[in-house]
Every structure is written in structure tokens, then in C-alpha cells.
Short mmCIF file of C-alpha atoms in Angstrom, two decimals:
data_model
loop_
_atom_site.label_atom_id
_atom_site.label_comp_id
_atom_site.label_asym_id
_atom_site.label_seq_id
_atom_site.Cartn_x
_atom_site.Cartn_y
_atom_site.Cartn_z
CA MET J 2 26.11 19.38 23.51
CA LYS J 3 28.31 16.44 22.61
CA TYR J 4 30.41 16.38 19.43
CA LEU J 5 30.56 12.78 18.24
CA ILE J 6 32.90 11.30 15.65
CA PRO J 7 31.69 8.00 14.19
CA HIS J 8 34.20 5.94 12.23
CA SER J 9 31.67 4.09 10.10
CA LEU J 10 28.16 4.63 8.80
CA LYS J 11 26.97 1.82 11.06
CA GLU J 12 28.38 3.60 14.09
CA ALA J 13 26.87 6.91 12.94
CA SER J 14 23.44 5.32 12.60
CA GLU J 15 23.74 3.72 16.06
CA LEU J 16 24.76 7.05 17.58
CA LEU J 17 21.68 8.67 16.04
CA ILE J 18 19.47 6.03 17.67
CA ASP J 19 21.28 6.10 21.03
CA ASN J 20 21.11 9.90 21.25
CA GLU J 21 17.49 10.87 20.77
CA ASN J 22 18.07 14.58 20.28
CA SER J 23 21.04 14.30 17.94
CA PHE J 24 21.69 15.59 14.43
CA ILE J 25 23.98 14.66 11.58
CA LEU J 26 26.61 17.33 10.92
CA ALA J 27 28.00 17.70 7.40
CA GLY J 28 28.53 21.31 6.28
CA GLY J 29 26.60 22.74 9.23
CA THR J 30 25.38 25.79 7.30
CA ASP J 31 21.78 25.17 8.35
CA LEU J 32 22.32 23.12 11.51
CA LEU J 33 24.50 25.61 13.37
CA ILE J 34 22.26 28.54 12.45
CA GLU J 35 19.22 26.70 13.83
CA LYS J 36 21.16 25.79 16.96
CA ARG J 37 22.16 29.41 17.49
CA SER J 38 18.61 30.68 17.01
CA GLY J 39 17.29 28.10 19.51
CA LYS J 40 15.09 26.43 16.90
CA ILE J 41 16.91 23.22 17.78
CA THR J 42 18.79 22.39 20.99
CA PRO J 43 20.86 19.32 20.10
CA ASP J 44 22.23 17.08 22.82
CA ALA J 45 24.71 15.80 20.27
CA VAL J 46 25.94 16.41 16.74
CA ILE J 47 27.39 13.51 14.77
CA ASP J 48 30.10 14.65 12.36
CA LEU J 49 30.22 12.47 9.23
CA LYS J 50 33.42 14.06 7.93
CA ARG J 51 35.82 11.71 9.70
CA ILE J 52 34.29 8.44 8.58
CA ASN J 53 36.65 5.62 7.61
CA HIS J 54 38.27 5.15 4.23
CA GLU J 55 35.90 2.35 3.15
CA GLU J 56 33.16 4.93 3.05
CA LEU J 57 35.16 7.49 1.13
CA TYR J 58 32.46 7.57 -1.55
CA LEU J 59 30.65 9.97 0.78
CA SER J 60 32.99 12.68 -0.54
CA GLU J 61 33.02 11.63 -4.19
CA ILE J 62 31.24 12.44 -7.43
CA VAL J 63 31.24 9.62 -9.99
CA VAL J 64 29.41 8.66 -13.15
CA LYS J 65 28.51 4.96 -12.90
CA ASN J 66 26.15 2.82 -14.99
CA GLY J 67 24.62 5.85 -16.69
CA LYS J 68 24.03 7.65 -13.40
CA LEU J 69 25.72 10.53 -11.65
CA GLU J 70 26.35 9.75 -8.00
CA ILE J 71 26.99 12.57 -5.56
CA GLY J 72 28.22 11.55 -2.11
CA ALA J 73 26.53 13.00 0.97
CA LEU J 74 29.57 15.07 1.93
CA VAL J 75 30.06 16.61 -1.52
CA THR J 76 29.90 20.39 -1.25
CA VAL J 77 28.28 22.70 -3.78
CA THR J 78 31.72 24.07 -4.72
CA GLN J 79 32.97 20.52 -5.33
CA LEU J 80 30.07 19.93 -7.72
CA LEU J 81 30.63 23.26 -9.53
CA GLU J 82 34.31 22.42 -10.00
CA TYR J 83 33.72 18.82 -11.08
CA GLY J 84 35.08 18.55 -14.61
CA ASN J 85 33.02 15.63 -15.95
CA LEU J 86 29.46 16.71 -15.29
CA PRO J 87 27.21 15.41 -18.10
CA SER J 88 25.82 18.37 -20.06
CA GLU J 89 22.31 16.90 -19.64
CA LEU J 90 22.50 17.85 -15.96
CA ALA J 91 23.36 21.54 -16.48
CA SER J 92 20.56 22.57 -14.08
CA LEU J 93 22.77 21.32 -11.22
CA ILE J 94 25.26 24.03 -12.16
CA ASP J 95 22.54 26.69 -12.57
CA ALA J 96 21.37 25.91 -9.03
CA GLY J 97 24.90 25.80 -7.60
CA LYS J 98 25.75 29.23 -8.98
CA LYS J 99 22.72 30.71 -7.21
CA PHE J 100 23.36 28.82 -3.99
CA GLY J 101 24.29 31.04 -1.00
CA CYS J 102 27.66 32.65 -1.67
CA TYR J 103 31.18 31.35 -2.28
CA GLU J 104 32.05 30.71 1.38
CA ILE J 105 28.71 28.99 2.04
CA ARG J 106 29.12 26.81 -1.07
CA ASN J 107 32.52 25.71 0.27
CA ARG J 108 30.77 24.06 3.24
CA ALA J 109 27.16 23.35 2.26
CA THR J 110 26.37 19.87 0.89
CA LEU J 111 23.65 18.87 -1.56
CA ALA J 112 22.52 16.10 0.78
CA GLY J 113 22.24 18.60 3.63
CA ASN J 114 20.16 20.86 1.40
CA LEU J 115 17.69 17.99 0.95
CA ALA J 116 17.75 16.93 4.61
CA HIS J 117 16.95 20.47 5.72
CA ALA J 118 13.84 20.27 3.51
CA SER J 119 13.38 23.98 2.98
CA PRO J 120 10.46 24.71 0.58
CA GLY J 121 12.61 26.90 -1.67
CA SER J 122 15.89 25.00 -1.49
CA GLU J 123 18.02 25.17 -4.63
CA TYR J 124 18.46 21.42 -4.95
CA GLY J 125 14.97 20.23 -3.95
CA SER J 126 13.25 21.30 -7.15
CA THR J 127 16.35 20.68 -9.28
CA LEU J 128 16.80 17.07 -8.18
CA ILE J 129 13.07 16.35 -8.36
CA SER J 130 13.00 17.59 -11.96
CA LEU J 131 15.96 15.31 -12.72
CA ASP J 132 14.09 12.30 -11.28
CA ALA J 133 16.87 11.77 -8.73
CA GLU J 134 16.95 9.29 -5.88
CA VAL J 135 18.77 9.32 -2.57
CA GLU J 136 20.48 6.33 -1.04
CA ILE J 137 19.61 5.89 2.62
CA PHE J 138 21.72 3.86 5.03
CA ASN J 139 20.35 2.40 8.26
CA SER J 140 20.91 -0.64 10.44
CA LYS J 141 18.76 -2.77 8.11
CA GLY J 142 20.91 -1.96 5.10
CA VAL J 143 20.69 0.41 2.18
CA LYS J 144 17.64 1.53 0.22
CA ASN J 145 16.92 4.08 -2.49
CA ILE J 146 13.99 6.47 -2.33
CA SER J 147 12.90 9.31 -4.60
CA VAL J 148 13.98 12.85 -3.71
CA GLU J 149 10.30 13.83 -3.60
CA SER J 150 9.68 11.41 -0.76
CA ILE J 151 12.39 13.03 1.40
CA TYR J 152 10.12 16.03 1.90
CA ALA J 153 7.53 15.63 4.68
CA GLY J 154 6.67 19.33 5.11
CA ALA J 155 8.25 22.76 5.31
CA GLY J 156 11.59 22.21 7.04
CA ARG J 157 10.69 18.59 7.86
CA ASN J 158 12.24 15.56 6.22
CA ALA J 159 10.79 12.05 6.15
CA LEU J 160 13.94 10.33 7.41
CA LYS J 161 13.54 7.97 10.37
CA ARG J 162 15.88 8.08 13.34
CA GLY J 163 18.99 6.15 12.33
CA ASP J 164 18.57 6.93 8.61
CA ILE J 165 21.53 8.64 6.93
CA ILE J 166 21.57 9.99 3.38
CA THR J 167 24.70 8.53 1.79
CA LYS J 168 24.40 9.65 -1.81
CA ILE J 169 22.24 11.27 -4.44
CA ILE J 170 21.78 9.31 -7.66
CA ILE J 171 20.76 11.07 -10.87
CA PRO J 172 19.99 9.32 -14.16
CA VAL J 173 21.90 10.67 -17.17
CA ILE J 174 19.57 10.38 -20.14
CA GLU J 175 20.53 10.79 -23.80
CA ASN J 176 18.76 13.53 -25.77
CA SER J 177 17.71 15.29 -22.60
CA GLY J 178 18.41 18.72 -21.19
CA SER J 179 17.72 20.72 -18.06
CA ALA J 180 17.62 24.23 -16.64
CA TYR J 181 17.05 25.94 -13.30
CA PHE J 182 15.94 29.52 -12.70
CA ARG J 183 15.03 31.41 -9.59
CA ALA J 184 13.71 34.83 -8.68
CA SER J 185 15.25 36.55 -5.66
CA ARG J 186 15.35 40.04 -4.22
CA VAL J 187 19.08 40.43 -4.78
CA ASP J 188 21.33 38.47 -7.09
CA GLY J 189 23.95 37.67 -4.45
CA MET J 190 23.39 35.90 -1.15
CA ASP J 191 19.62 35.46 -0.94
CA LEU J 192 16.94 32.80 -0.82
CA ALA J 193 14.59 32.16 -3.71
CA ILE J 194 11.24 33.98 -3.83
CA ILE J 195 10.34 31.07 -6.06
CA ASN J 196 12.35 28.68 -8.21
CA CYS J 197 11.70 26.46 -11.22
CA ALA J 198 13.60 23.43 -12.50
CA LEU J 199 12.82 21.72 -15.79
CA ARG J 200 14.06 18.61 -17.55
CA GLY J 201 12.97 17.48 -21.00
CA ILE J 202 13.69 14.22 -22.82
CA TYR J 203 13.40 14.23 -26.60
CA ASP J 204 12.24 10.94 -28.13
CA ARG J 205 13.71 10.56 -31.63
CA ASN J 206 11.19 7.93 -32.67
CA THR J 207 8.06 9.91 -31.88
CA SER J 208 9.64 13.41 -32.11
CA LYS J 209 7.87 14.11 -28.84
CA THR J 210 9.42 15.62 -25.74
CA SER J 211 8.40 14.63 -22.22
CA TYR J 212 8.98 16.96 -19.27
CA ARG J 213 9.43 17.02 -15.52
CA VAL J 214 8.88 20.45 -14.01
CA SER J 215 9.29 21.27 -10.34
CA PHE J 216 8.77 24.51 -8.44
CA GLY J 217 10.14 25.59 -5.06
CA ALA J 218 8.63 28.04 -2.54
CA VAL J 219 5.08 27.89 -3.92
CA ALA J 220 3.98 25.20 -1.45
CA PRO J 221 5.36 23.72 1.81
CA VAL J 222 7.49 21.32 -0.25
CA PRO J 223 8.92 21.53 -3.80
CA ILE J 224 6.23 20.23 -6.15
CA ARG J 225 5.75 19.00 -9.68
CA PHE J 226 2.93 20.17 -11.93
CA PRO J 227 1.81 17.25 -14.15
CA GLN J 228 -0.64 19.57 -15.98
CA ILE J 229 2.24 21.85 -16.96
CA GLU J 230 4.36 18.89 -18.01
CA GLU J 231 1.49 17.71 -20.22
CA MET J 232 0.99 21.18 -21.72
CA LEU J 233 4.70 21.47 -22.62
CA SER J 234 4.70 18.03 -24.25
CA ASN J 235 1.97 19.31 -26.59
CA ILE J 236 4.20 22.02 -28.07
CA GLU J 237 4.33 21.41 -31.80
CA ASN J 238 7.89 21.37 -33.13
CA ASN J 239 7.00 22.74 -36.58
CA ARG J 240 4.78 25.59 -35.47
CA PRO J 241 6.65 28.39 -33.64
CA GLU J 242 3.39 30.03 -32.42
CA SER J 243 2.68 26.83 -30.54
CA VAL J 244 5.40 27.70 -27.99
CA LYS J 245 3.81 31.09 -27.31
CA GLU J 246 0.35 29.57 -27.00
CA VAL J 247 1.41 26.88 -24.56
CA LEU J 248 3.45 29.27 -22.40
CA ALA J 249 0.49 31.66 -22.30
CA GLU J 250 -1.74 28.79 -21.25
CA ALA J 251 0.78 27.80 -18.56
CA LYS J 252 0.87 31.36 -17.22
CA GLN J 253 -2.93 31.37 -16.96
CA PHE J 254 -2.77 28.02 -15.18
CA PHE J 255 -0.44 29.44 -12.51
CA LEU J 256 -2.59 32.54 -12.04
CA LYS J 257 -5.67 30.38 -11.48
CA THR J 258 -4.31 27.45 -9.51
CA LEU J 259 -1.25 28.48 -7.50
CA ASN J 260 -2.01 29.24 -3.90
CA PRO J 261 1.21 30.42 -2.22
CA ARG J 262 0.91 31.43 1.44
CA ALA J 263 0.20 35.10 2.05
CA THR J 264 2.66 35.24 4.96
CA SER J 265 5.78 34.76 2.83
CA LEU J 266 8.55 37.16 3.81
CA ARG J 267 9.71 37.50 0.23
CA ALA J 268 6.75 38.16 -2.06
CA ALA J 269 2.98 38.49 -2.19
CA PRO J 270 1.01 35.54 -3.65
CA LEU J 271 0.23 37.38 -6.91
CA THR J 272 3.92 38.12 -7.46
CA LYS J 273 4.72 34.43 -7.07
CA LYS J 274 1.91 33.45 -9.47
CA ILE J 275 3.30 35.77 -12.15
CA LEU J 276 6.90 34.77 -11.50
CA ALA J 277 6.02 31.07 -11.87
CA GLY J 278 4.98 31.56 -15.49
CA ASN J 279 7.96 33.76 -16.24
CA LEU J 280 10.46 31.32 -14.74
CA LEU J 281 8.86 28.43 -16.64
CA GLU J 282 9.36 30.38 -19.87
CA ASP J 283 13.01 31.09 -18.98
CA ALA J 284 13.65 27.45 -18.09
CA TYR J 285 11.91 26.12 -21.22
CA LYS J 286 13.89 28.44 -23.50
CA LYS J 287 17.20 27.62 -21.84
CA PHE J 288 16.39 23.90 -22.13
CA LYS J 289 15.66 24.22 -25.87
CA GLU J 290 18.89 26.15 -26.41
CA ARG J 291 20.90 23.50 -24.55
CA LEU J 292 19.22 20.55 -26.27
CA LYS J 293 20.30 21.86 -29.70
CA LYS J 294 23.97 21.81 -28.76
CA MET C 11 32.59 18.53 28.42
CA SER C 12 35.85 19.70 26.93
CA ILE C 13 37.76 17.88 24.22
CA PRO C 14 41.32 18.24 22.89
CA LEU C 15 42.00 20.16 19.70
CA ASN C 16 45.24 20.50 17.74
CA ILE C 17 45.03 23.36 15.31
CA THR C 18 47.36 25.73 13.45
CA ILE C 19 46.47 29.40 13.36
CA ASN C 20 48.51 31.83 11.30
CA ASN C 21 51.37 29.30 11.13
CA GLN C 22 51.46 28.73 14.89
CA SER C 23 50.42 25.38 16.37
CA TYR C 24 48.07 25.19 19.34
CA SER C 25 47.09 22.23 21.52
CA LEU C 26 43.92 23.24 23.31
CA GLU C 27 41.04 21.95 25.39
CA ILE C 28 37.77 23.32 24.02
CA GLU C 29 34.07 23.07 24.78
CA GLU C 30 32.35 20.90 22.19
CA ASP C 31 29.92 23.57 21.02
CA THR C 32 32.50 26.35 20.63
CA THR C 33 32.39 27.91 17.19
CA LEU C 34 35.62 28.61 15.34
CA LEU C 35 34.84 32.34 15.60
CA SER C 36 34.47 32.16 19.37
CA LEU C 37 37.71 30.17 19.69
CA LEU C 38 39.56 32.75 17.61
CA ARG C 39 38.16 35.85 19.30
CA ASP C 40 37.30 34.90 22.86
CA THR C 41 39.93 32.26 23.64
CA LEU C 42 42.91 33.19 21.47
CA HIS C 43 42.18 36.92 21.00
CA PHE C 44 42.46 37.01 17.23
CA THR C 45 39.89 39.78 17.02
CA GLY C 46 40.29 40.42 13.29
CA PRO C 47 37.33 38.20 12.35
CA LYS C 48 34.10 39.86 13.51
CA GLU C 49 30.71 38.58 14.55
CA GLY C 50 28.22 40.51 12.40
CA CYS C 51 25.10 38.42 11.91
CA GLY C 52 26.29 35.16 13.47
CA ASN C 53 24.33 33.33 10.77
CA GLY C 54 26.85 33.08 7.95
CA GLU C 55 25.13 35.83 5.99
CA CYS C 56 27.31 38.93 6.34
CA GLY C 57 30.86 37.62 5.77
CA ALA C 58 32.57 39.60 8.56
CA CYS C 59 33.79 36.41 10.28
CA SER C 60 35.40 34.87 7.18
CA VAL C 61 38.70 33.04 7.62
CA ILE C 62 40.67 30.63 5.44
CA VAL C 63 40.75 26.93 6.42
CA ASP C 64 43.34 24.86 4.52
CA GLY C 65 43.22 27.35 1.64
CA ILE C 66 39.44 27.61 1.47
CA PRO C 67 37.51 30.66 2.71
CA VAL C 68 34.65 29.83 5.08
CA ARG C 69 32.36 31.46 7.65
CA SER C 70 33.86 30.87 11.09
CA CYS C 71 30.59 31.66 12.92
CA ILE C 72 28.89 28.52 11.56
CA ILE C 73 31.72 26.02 12.01
CA LEU C 74 32.44 24.17 15.23
CA ALA C 75 36.09 24.41 16.30
CA ALA C 76 35.87 20.68 17.06
CA GLU C 77 35.48 19.98 13.33
CA LEU C 78 38.93 21.39 12.63
CA GLU C 79 41.33 18.89 14.23
CA GLY C 80 44.66 19.14 12.39
CA LYS C 81 43.52 22.01 10.16
CA SER C 82 45.35 25.23 9.36
CA ILE C 83 43.53 28.55 9.78
CA THR C 84 44.47 31.95 8.40
CA THR C 85 42.87 35.07 9.85
CA ILE C 86 43.52 38.62 8.70
CA GLU C 87 46.23 38.84 11.38
CA GLY C 88 48.09 36.15 9.42
CA LEU C 89 48.36 38.28 6.29
CA THR C 90 50.80 40.76 7.84
CA GLN C 91 54.56 40.35 8.19
CA THR C 92 56.38 41.28 11.40
CA ASP C 93 60.15 41.88 11.35
CA GLU C 94 62.54 41.13 14.21
CA LYS C 95 62.10 44.65 15.62
CA GLY C 96 58.38 44.06 15.87
CA ASN C 97 57.43 46.33 12.97
CA VAL C 98 54.27 45.16 11.23
CA GLU C 99 54.09 45.32 7.43
CA LEU C 100 50.60 45.14 5.96
CA SER C 101 49.85 42.97 2.93
CA GLU C 102 49.31 44.53 -0.51
CA ILE C 103 45.58 43.86 -0.19
CA GLN C 104 45.36 45.68 3.14
CA LYS C 105 47.39 48.61 1.78
CA SER C 106 45.13 48.85 -1.25
CA PHE C 107 42.02 48.96 0.96
CA ILE C 108 43.53 51.89 2.87
CA ASP C 109 44.71 53.69 -0.28
CA GLU C 110 41.30 53.46 -1.96
CA GLY C 111 39.33 54.55 1.12
CA ALA C 112 37.63 51.14 1.23
CA VAL C 113 37.60 51.15 5.05
CA GLN C 114 35.08 53.29 6.88
CA CYS C 115 33.80 51.79 10.12
CA GLY C 116 36.02 48.80 9.31
CA PHE C 117 33.77 46.09 10.72
CA CYS C 118 33.35 44.22 7.44
CA THR C 119 36.90 44.84 6.21
CA PRO C 120 38.61 41.68 7.57
CA GLY C 121 36.01 39.58 5.74
CA PHE C 122 36.52 41.42 2.44
CA VAL C 123 40.31 41.21 2.78
CA ILE C 124 40.21 37.46 3.54
CA ALA C 125 37.84 36.86 0.59
CA THR C 126 40.22 38.82 -1.67
CA GLU C 127 43.28 36.91 -0.41
CA ALA C 128 41.50 33.58 -1.09
CA LEU C 129 40.42 34.81 -4.53
CA PHE C 130 43.99 35.75 -5.50
CA ASN C 131 45.22 32.36 -4.28
CA ARG C 132 42.86 30.49 -6.60
CA ASN C 133 42.86 33.01 -9.44
CA PRO C 134 45.88 35.36 -9.61
CA ASN C 135 44.30 37.43 -12.38
CA PRO C 136 40.57 37.71 -11.62
CA GLY C 137 38.18 39.56 -13.93
CA LYS C 138 35.33 41.84 -12.84
CA GLU C 139 32.86 38.96 -12.62
CA ASP C 140 35.24 36.79 -10.60
CA ILE C 141 35.71 39.61 -8.10
CA GLU C 142 31.97 40.29 -7.84
CA GLU C 143 31.34 36.59 -7.33
CA ALA C 144 34.01 36.27 -4.63
CA LEU C 145 32.69 39.26 -2.69
CA SER C 146 28.97 38.75 -3.28
CA GLY C 147 28.41 37.24 0.16
CA HIS C 148 29.99 40.16 2.01
CA LEU C 149 27.96 43.07 3.31
CA CYS C 150 29.28 46.60 3.80
CA ARG C 151 26.92 49.28 5.15
CA CYS C 152 29.33 52.21 4.75
CA THR C 153 31.22 52.33 1.49
CA GLY C 154 28.67 51.46 -1.19
CA TYR C 155 31.17 48.84 -2.44
CA LYS C 156 32.70 51.00 -5.18
CA SER C 157 35.85 51.78 -3.21
CA ILE C 158 36.12 48.11 -2.20
CA PHE C 159 36.11 47.00 -5.85
CA SER C 160 38.72 49.70 -6.61
CA ALA C 161 40.85 48.35 -3.76
CA VAL C 162 40.68 44.79 -5.09
CA ASP C 163 41.56 46.02 -8.61
CA LYS C 164 44.50 47.95 -7.21
CA ALA C 165 45.72 44.99 -5.16
CA ALA C 166 45.51 42.77 -8.26
CA GLU C 167 47.54 45.31 -10.24
CA ARG C 168 50.20 45.56 -7.54
CA LYS C 169 50.36 41.79 -7.20
CA ASN C 170 50.76 41.21 -10.93
CA LYS C 171 53.37 43.92 -11.48
#
């Protein structure tokens, strides 16, 4: 295996094309495990960490034009320690605190979490619920695509050879709030049995709230449930029982419609169906609590 | 193919030729014989291979040595002091682990000690939650963790005296 050090994004993209069986190396916390297990046998890894100064934004977090931009080399620890995170994006912190363990968070990147395309990844559902985009660099230039469209299947991303994720771009929206919850067998280093991310935007003119809700590890890719989003938007602000009714309806919906695979190592399908409703309730309540502040 | 690597380990500089797919753990153990870090799972899950790179604790089994040009590594061997007569003095953390019976088979211990050292470096006065968080990615199959937490508490007390 060759270890390649590009000095620009252009060079990195060319190296990806020239070396058919090559992989981008950022934190390596998935890549090197898959290499060791024999799941992949790279001829080359292309380390992005020594790219030239003009592309330093790869390692930066900035708020620009009402959007939070997270560079492709930003680690989970870097995000957790970032002092200026807009409170609307609190779900990014919820997810980071559950992510791996301290040493893993010191290496793992958010962009790598998306590129690995695991069905239950912490940041897949979180970033989808936040309506985030990723910036992709290739020889033709730069384009933005939705986080949802990165996922092609379980453990498969939709990137083309030569494509490199350069940043994640998240809109910061006034009067909005977010939350992320997961269920796992142990609280420490573990993967999610299932996870749920929710974002709500309160419209002052109509007094209505609109939602994006995404779940991980209930399907081959993290998915949204428009029916659930619609149900939540029908919660009546002035009638407390309305919350209970809608959450009960949502729980029934998951029992009837979720179809998680029976071969999951972590939980039986029925467990996941029940957990989905419970996590939605947790996420909704946390969102309401945060929106008030 | 081998490539050059300049790296500092426990305050000593090395100029080496390494294979490109050598992990940091393999470089430390197999090439340089720093056998403190252990290979438990080899997948970054158990914590036994933890070392400190430029002040930050990481899993050496899932890092390529080639990534670490110019970096400074601390293994558990680097926490001890050796005087001119060759006598080795253990660190307060290591002593506390012994005093509290936090070492049984000892395989996981270097990882716990390194995680504790890194915790004290970023937070000299950690609370219970900080300690649990710092050690949450480390597995011990012998002690049941209680004696390990006592050892970290004791080391913090000694340090802050």
C-alpha cells in the first residue's frame, strides 16, 4: 500500500483518479479498521492532512453568511470544543458527546462519518435533520449536494472517483432548535441501536412549527419521515393534551410502518420500533425546552 | 516501499525508514520495542494501545506511523523518570494504580494510565464525570473499574497537594 501526500485538493483528486483502488485518509478511524479486517485492500491511501495553506479551511469551523461551515478535517473533539456554536445547532453537540470515545473523537472527522455512510452514524441523521449540505471538490470545480444524497446504501457513499468532501454547510435559522438522541447497549463506546435527530423551526407569523426528523439504523441509510414531520407540525400550542396525542399517534406509526432488518446485531425489529417512538418523544421534548431559552 | 519518518518518542528523536502501512502501534512495539502500549482489539475499541500524540491521546492501532512526520509521541514508558544510576521512578499515576490494586493482569493498564495522564494535562482537577468520560473508551476485564477510579482519584489528590 502506498501512502500519498497531496499538496492541494486538485492533486488529491488526481491521485484518486490515477490510483483506482485508493482511499482518502482523514482520521482513519473507519478506514484503517476496514483495512485490517480485509474488507478493503487499498493500493494507496491519500492523506489530506498535509494539504497546502490555501486550503486551510479544511481544518476550520466558521460561521459565514448565516451558515456554519465545518471543514472536512475537523474532528469531533474540535467541534465539541468550538466556542461559538449557534445554540440552534445543539444536536451537533448531542451527537458528538455520544460519538465513540474521547480518543476516537480526537481523530474522527464529521466528513469521514458521512463518507463511511454507516446506517446508524451519529452525524448522518443529525446533519440530515439540520438540512445540511456538503461541498464536493473535483476536477470540474466545486458543487454542493444535500447530505441525504451522500448515502447510496449501507456503508456505500454516492461520491464519484475523484470527488472529495471539503466541507459541511449547515444553515443557522432563527427561532429554531434541535436535538439528537440515541439508544445503545452501553452508554460509553458503542454504536447506536437506533438514533433520532430532530429540528424544528417556529414561525412567529403563523405560530406554527415545521419539523425535519431523521432516524438512523432503521433502514440501510438514515431516513426522514415526512408523515412524522407533518404529525408534529399539527401539535396545538394551547392544548397540552395535543402533545400526548400526537406522540401516541407517532408511536403507533412506527409500530405499523417501520421494517428494520431482523439480522441486526444490536436489537430485534420490535425493540427498534418501540425505541423509535421513545426517542422521538425525547428529542421533541428536548427541542421544546431548548426553543424556550 | 519504505519511506523516511522523523518522529520524537518519549523526548528522543528518531530518523527511521518505515513501511507505508505500518501502524503507530506496530512501530512502537515491533520496531522500537516500546511494549507498554498493547494490542487488544486492534480496532480502536479497547483502549490498550493508547498513546499521546502532541498532547492528545489517540489509539495507536488505527493510525499509520507515516501520518506522524515531525510529531511527538508519549508512551507509558515516557511517564517514568530515570536517574543517572539507572533507577526508575514511577509517576504518581502509576504509583496510585499500584496502591489501589487497579492492576490485575495489567494488559489494559498502560491505556488507562495514558488516558489519565492526558486528562490531568487538560484538566488538573477533574470531577467524577470528567474521569468517567476520559476512561469510558477503555476496557478492563479484571478489576470491575472501581479500583481504577479510586486510583485516578488518588493520583488527582496527590497531584493537587
